[in-house]
Amino acid sequence: MTDPIVIMKQQVGKAAAEYIESNSIIGLGTGSTTAYAIEHIGKRLQSGSLKNIIGITTSFQAEVLAKKYNIPLSTLDMVDHIDIAIDGADEVDPRKNLIKGGGAAHTQEKIVDSLAKKFIVVVDGNKIVDSLGSTVPVPVEVIPKALTPVMEKLKELGGNPDLRMGIRKAGPIVTDQGNLIIDTKFDYIDDPKSLETIINNIPGVLDNGLFVGVANLILIGEIVDNIPVVREF
């Protein structure tokens, strides 16, 4: 029997993919739930219910998946707009602000998601929090030579920074841009917008995982009475 969690993620991804219209440029995000959206977009193209789509990927993972499902791709310097983007999140607060970057792709994700006319976030119910930073740290992408001074600045801001290390590999995680990730835990984030700006103004920081005022629609997958359901806000 298929895991209800897997079915739920599939349904959330499918629900997001149904928002895609023909003749549009779409941002393709990163993560396990978004992967199902990419798969369903590919199936819609194959069936003919969707035509003339161009994808803009946010990571190497998304690029590999898009090619697997025969979604035509382009790059940001070849398009003049993005109609809709689909991506996941690690936390979502009641104002639709996000923490992203668990997959170390938040810099490219923020570029693509912020450019989209409509940004749809796909998550499971445990990603919904009362305030950002409750369950996950804020990922900060930093150029390698600036690692130590940036970590000191993050401490001054009240954060507890920790260099993200690889799993089943020696050494730190390296982003698609060749940089490092500092996961920074804050006891409480009362003003995500200000913190996002302050962190990004630290010399050596490329971008951080706070996404404030970017998301338009949140699709939430949940298990109710052992049945996967999708709700939105």
CSV table of N, CA, C and O in Angstrom, one decimal, residues 98-152:
chain,number,residue,atom,x,y,z
A,98,LEU,N,7.8,33.1,4.3
A,98,LEU,CA,8.4,31.7,4.3
A,98,LEU,C,9.9,31.7,4.8
A,98,LEU,O,10.6,32.7,4.8
A,99,ILE,N,10.3,30.5,5.2
A,99,ILE,CA,11.7,30.2,5.3
A,99,ILE,C,11.9,29.1,4.3
A,99,ILE,O,11.2,28.1,4.3
A,100,LYS,N,12.9,29.3,3.4
A,100,LYS,CA,13.2,28.3,2.4
A,100,LYS,C,14.8,28.1,2.5
A,100,LYS,O,15.5,28.8,3.1
A,101,GLY,N,15.2,27.0,1.8
A,101,GLY,CA,16.7,26.8,1.7
A,101,GLY,C,17.1,25.5,2.3
A,101,GLY,O,18.3,25.3,2.4
A,102,GLY,N,16.2,24.6,2.7
A,102,GLY,CA,16.6,23.3,3.2
A,102,GLY,C,17.3,22.5,2.2
A,102,GLY,O,18.1,21.7,2.5
A,103,GLY,N,17.0,22.8,0.9
A,103,GLY,CA,17.7,22.1,-0.2
A,103,GLY,C,18.9,22.9,-0.7
A,103,GLY,O,19.4,22.6,-1.8
A,104,ALA,N,19.3,24.0,0.0
A,104,ALA,CA,20.5,24.8,-0.4
A,104,ALA,C,20.3,25.5,-1.8
A,104,ALA,O,21.3,25.8,-2.4
A,105,ALA,N,19.0,25.8,-2.2
A,105,ALA,CA,18.8,26.4,-3.5
A,105,ALA,C,18.0,27.7,-3.3
A,105,ALA,O,17.5,28.2,-4.3
A,106,HIS,N,18.0,28.3,-2.1
A,106,HIS,CA,17.1,29.5,-1.9
A,106,HIS,C,17.5,30.7,-2.7
A,106,HIS,O,16.6,31.5,-3.0
A,107,THR,N,18.8,30.9,-3.1
A,107,THR,CA,19.1,32.1,-3.8
A,107,THR,C,18.5,32.1,-5.2
A,107,THR,O,17.9,33.1,-5.6
A,108,GLN,N,18.7,31.0,-5.9
A,108,GLN,CA,18.1,30.9,-7.2
A,108,GLN,C,16.5,30.9,-7.1
A,108,GLN,O,15.8,31.4,-8.0
A,109,GLU,N,16.0,30.2,-6.1
A,109,GLU,CA,14.6,30.2,-5.9
A,109,GLU,C,14.0,31.6,-5.7
A,109,GLU,O,13.0,31.9,-6.2
A,110,LYS,N,14.7,32.4,-4.9
A,110,LYS,CA,14.2,33.7,-4.6
A,110,LYS,C,14.2,34.6,-5.9
A,110,LYS,O,13.2,35.4,-6.1
A,111,ILE,N,15.2,34.4,-6.7
A,111,ILE,CA,15.2,35.2,-7.9
A,111,ILE,C,14.0,34.8,-8.8
A,111,ILE,O,13.3,35.7,-9.3
A,112,VAL,N,13.8,33.5,-9.0
A,112,VAL,CA,12.7,33.1,-9.9
A,112,VAL,C,11.4,33.3,-9.3
A,112,VAL,O,10.5,33.9,-9.9
A,113,ASP,N,11.2,33.0,-8.0
A,113,ASP,CA,9.9,33.1,-7.3
A,113,ASP,C,9.5,34.6,-7.2
A,113,ASP,O,8.3,34.9,-7.4
A,114,SER,N,10.4,35.5,-7.0
A,114,SER,CA,10.1,36.9,-6.9
A,114,SER,C,9.7,37.5,-8.2
A,114,SER,O,9.0,38.5,-8.3
A,115,LEU,N,10.2,37.0,-9.3
A,115,LEU,CA,9.9,37.5,-10.6
A,115,LEU,C,8.6,37.1,-11.1
A,115,LEU,O,8.0,37.7,-12.0
A,116,ALA,N,8.0,36.0,-10.6
A,116,ALA,CA,6.8,35.4,-11.1
A,116,ALA,C,5.6,36.3,-10.7
A,116,ALA,O,5.5,36.9,-9.7
A,117,LYS,N,4.7,36.4,-11.7
A,117,LYS,CA,3.4,37.1,-11.5
A,117,LYS,C,2.6,36.5,-10.4
A,117,LYS,O,1.9,37.1,-9.6
A,118,LYS,N,2.7,35.1,-10.3
A,118,LYS,CA,2.0,34.4,-9.3
A,118,LYS,C,2.9,33.3,-8.7
A,118,LYS,O,3.5,32.5,-9.5
A,119,PHE,N,3.1,33.2,-7.4
A,119,PHE,CA,4.0,32.3,-6.8
A,119,PHE,C,3.2,31.4,-5.9
A,119,PHE,O,2.6,31.8,-4.9
A,120,ILE,N,3.1,30.1,-6.3
A,120,ILE,CA,2.4,29.1,-5.5
A,120,ILE,C,3.3,28.2,-4.7
A,120,ILE,O,4.3,27.7,-5.2
A,121,VAL,N,3.1,28.1,-3.4
A,121,VAL,CA,3.9,27.4,-2.5
A,121,VAL,C,3.2,26.0,-2.2
A,121,VAL,O,2.0,26.0,-1.8
A,122,VAL,N,3.9,24.9,-2.3
A,122,VAL,CA,3.4,23.6,-2.0
A,122,VAL,C,4.1,23.1,-0.8
A,122,VAL,O,5.3,22.9,-0.7
A,123,VAL,N,3.3,22.7,0.3
A,123,VAL,CA,3.8,22.2,1.5
A,123,VAL,C,2.9,21.2,2.1
A,123,VAL,O,1.8,21.1,1.8
A,124,ASP,N,3.5,20.5,3.1
A,124,ASP,CA,2.6,19.6,4.0
A,124,ASP,C,2.3,20.4,5.2
A,124,ASP,O,2.9,21.4,5.6
A,125,GLY,N,1.3,19.9,6.0
A,125,GLY,CA,0.7,20.7,7.1
A,125,GLY,C,1.7,21.0,8.2
A,125,GLY,O,1.6,22.1,8.9
A,126,ASN,N,2.7,20.2,8.4
A,126,ASN,CA,3.7,20.5,9.5
A,126,ASN,C,4.6,21.6,9.2
A,126,ASN,O,5.4,22.0,10.0
A,127,LYS,N,4.5,22.2,8.0
A,127,LYS,CA,5.3,23.4,7.6
A,127,LYS,C,4.7,24.7,8.1
A,127,LYS,O,5.3,25.7,7.9
A,128,ILE,N,3.4,24.6,8.5
A,128,ILE,CA,2.7,25.8,8.9
A,128,ILE,C,3.0,26.1,10.4
A,128,ILE,O,2.9,25.3,11.2
A,129,VAL,N,3.5,27.4,10.6
A,129,VAL,CA,3.9,27.8,11.9
A,129,VAL,C,3.3,29.1,12.3
A,129,VAL,O,2.9,29.9,11.4
A,130,ASP,N,3.3,29.4,13.6
A,130,ASP,CA,2.8,30.7,14.0
A,130,ASP,C,3.8,31.8,13.8
A,130,ASP,O,3.4,33.0,13.5
A,131,SER,N,5.1,31.5,13.9
A,131,SER,CA,6.1,32.6,13.6
A,131,SER,C,7.3,31.9,13.0
A,131,SER,O,7.6,30.7,13.4
A,132,LEU,N,7.9,32.5,12.1
A,132,LEU,CA,9.1,32.0,11.4
A,132,LEU,C,10.2,31.7,12.3
A,132,LEU,O,10.5,32.5,13.3
A,133,GLY,N,11.0,30.7,12.1
A,133,GLY,CA,12.1,30.3,12.9
A,133,GLY,C,11.7,29.4,14.0
A,133,GLY,O,12.6,29.0,14.8
A,134,SER,N,10.4,29.0,14.1
A,134,SER,CA,10.0,28.1,15.2
A,134,SER,C,10.6,26.7,15.1
A,134,SER,O,10.9,26.1,16.1
A,135,THR,N,10.8,26.2,13.9
A,135,THR,CA,11.2,24.8,13.7
A,135,THR,C,12.5,24.6,12.9
A,135,THR,O,13.1,23.6,13.0
A,136,VAL,N,12.8,25.6,12.1
A,136,VAL,CA,14.0,25.5,11.3
A,136,VAL,C,14.9,26.8,11.4
A,136,VAL,O,14.4,27.9,11.7
A,137,PRO,N,16.2,26.7,11.1
A,137,PRO,CA,17.0,27.8,11.1
A,137,PRO,C,16.9,28.6,9.8
A,137,PRO,O,16.2,28.1,8.8
A,138,VAL,N,17.4,29.8,9.7
A,138,VAL,CA,17.4,30.6,8.5
A,138,VAL,C,18.7,30.3,7.7
A,138,VAL,O,19.8,30.5,8.2
A,139,PRO,N,18.6,29.7,6.5
A,139,PRO,CA,19.8,29.4,5.7
A,139,PRO,C,20.4,30.7,5.1
A,139,PRO,O,19.6,31.6,4.6
A,140,VAL,N,21.7,30.9,5.2
A,140,VAL,CA,22.4,32.0,4.7
A,140,VAL,C,23.4,31.6,3.8
A,140,VAL,O,24.4,30.8,4.2
A,141,GLU,N,23.3,32.0,2.5
A,141,GLU,CA,24.4,31.6,1.5
A,141,GLU,C,25.5,32.6,1.6
A,141,GLU,O,25.3,33.8,1.5
A,142,VAL,N,26.7,32.1,1.7
A,142,VAL,CA,27.9,33.0,1.9
A,142,VAL,C,29.0,32.6,1.0
A,142,VAL,O,29.2,31.4,0.8
A,143,ILE,N,29.8,33.5,0.5
A,143,ILE,CA,31.0,33.1,-0.3
A,143,ILE,C,32.0,32.6,0.7
A,143,ILE,O,32.1,33.0,1.8
A,144,PRO,N,32.7,31.5,0.3
A,144,PRO,CA,33.6,30.8,1.2
A,144,PRO,C,34.6,31.7,2.0
A,144,PRO,O,34.8,31.5,3.2
A,145,LYS,N,35.2,32.7,1.4
A,145,LYS,CA,36.2,33.5,2.0
A,145,LYS,C,35.6,34.4,3.1
A,145,LYS,O,36.4,34.9,4.0
A,146,ALA,N,34.3,34.6,3.1
A,146,ALA,CA,33.7,35.4,4.1
A,146,ALA,C,33.0,34.7,5.2
A,146,ALA,O,32.3,35.2,6.0
A,147,LEU,N,33.3,33.4,5.3
A,147,LEU,CA,32.5,32.5,6.2
A,147,LEU,C,32.7,33.0,7.7
A,147,LEU,O,31.7,33.2,8.4
A,148,THR,N,33.9,33.2,8.1
A,148,THR,CA,34.1,33.5,9.5
A,148,THR,C,33.5,34.9,9.9
A,148,THR,O,32.8,35.0,10.9
A,149,PRO,N,33.8,36.0,9.1
A,149,PRO,CA,33.2,37.3,9.5
A,149,PRO,C,31.7,37.3,9.4
A,149,PRO,O,31.1,37.9,10.3
A,150,VAL,N,31.1,36.6,8.5
A,150,VAL,CA,29.7,36.5,8.4
A,150,VAL,C,29.1,35.8,9.6
A,150,VAL,O,28.1,36.2,10.2
A,151,MET,N,29.7,34.7,10.0
A,151,MET,CA,29.2,34.0,11.2
A,151,MET,C,29.3,34.9,12.4
A,151,MET,O,28.4,34.9,13.3
A,152,GLU,N,30.3,35.7,12.6
A,152,GLU,CA,30.4,36.6,13.7
A,152,GLU,C,29.3,37.7,13.7
A,152,GLU,O,28.7,38.0,14.7
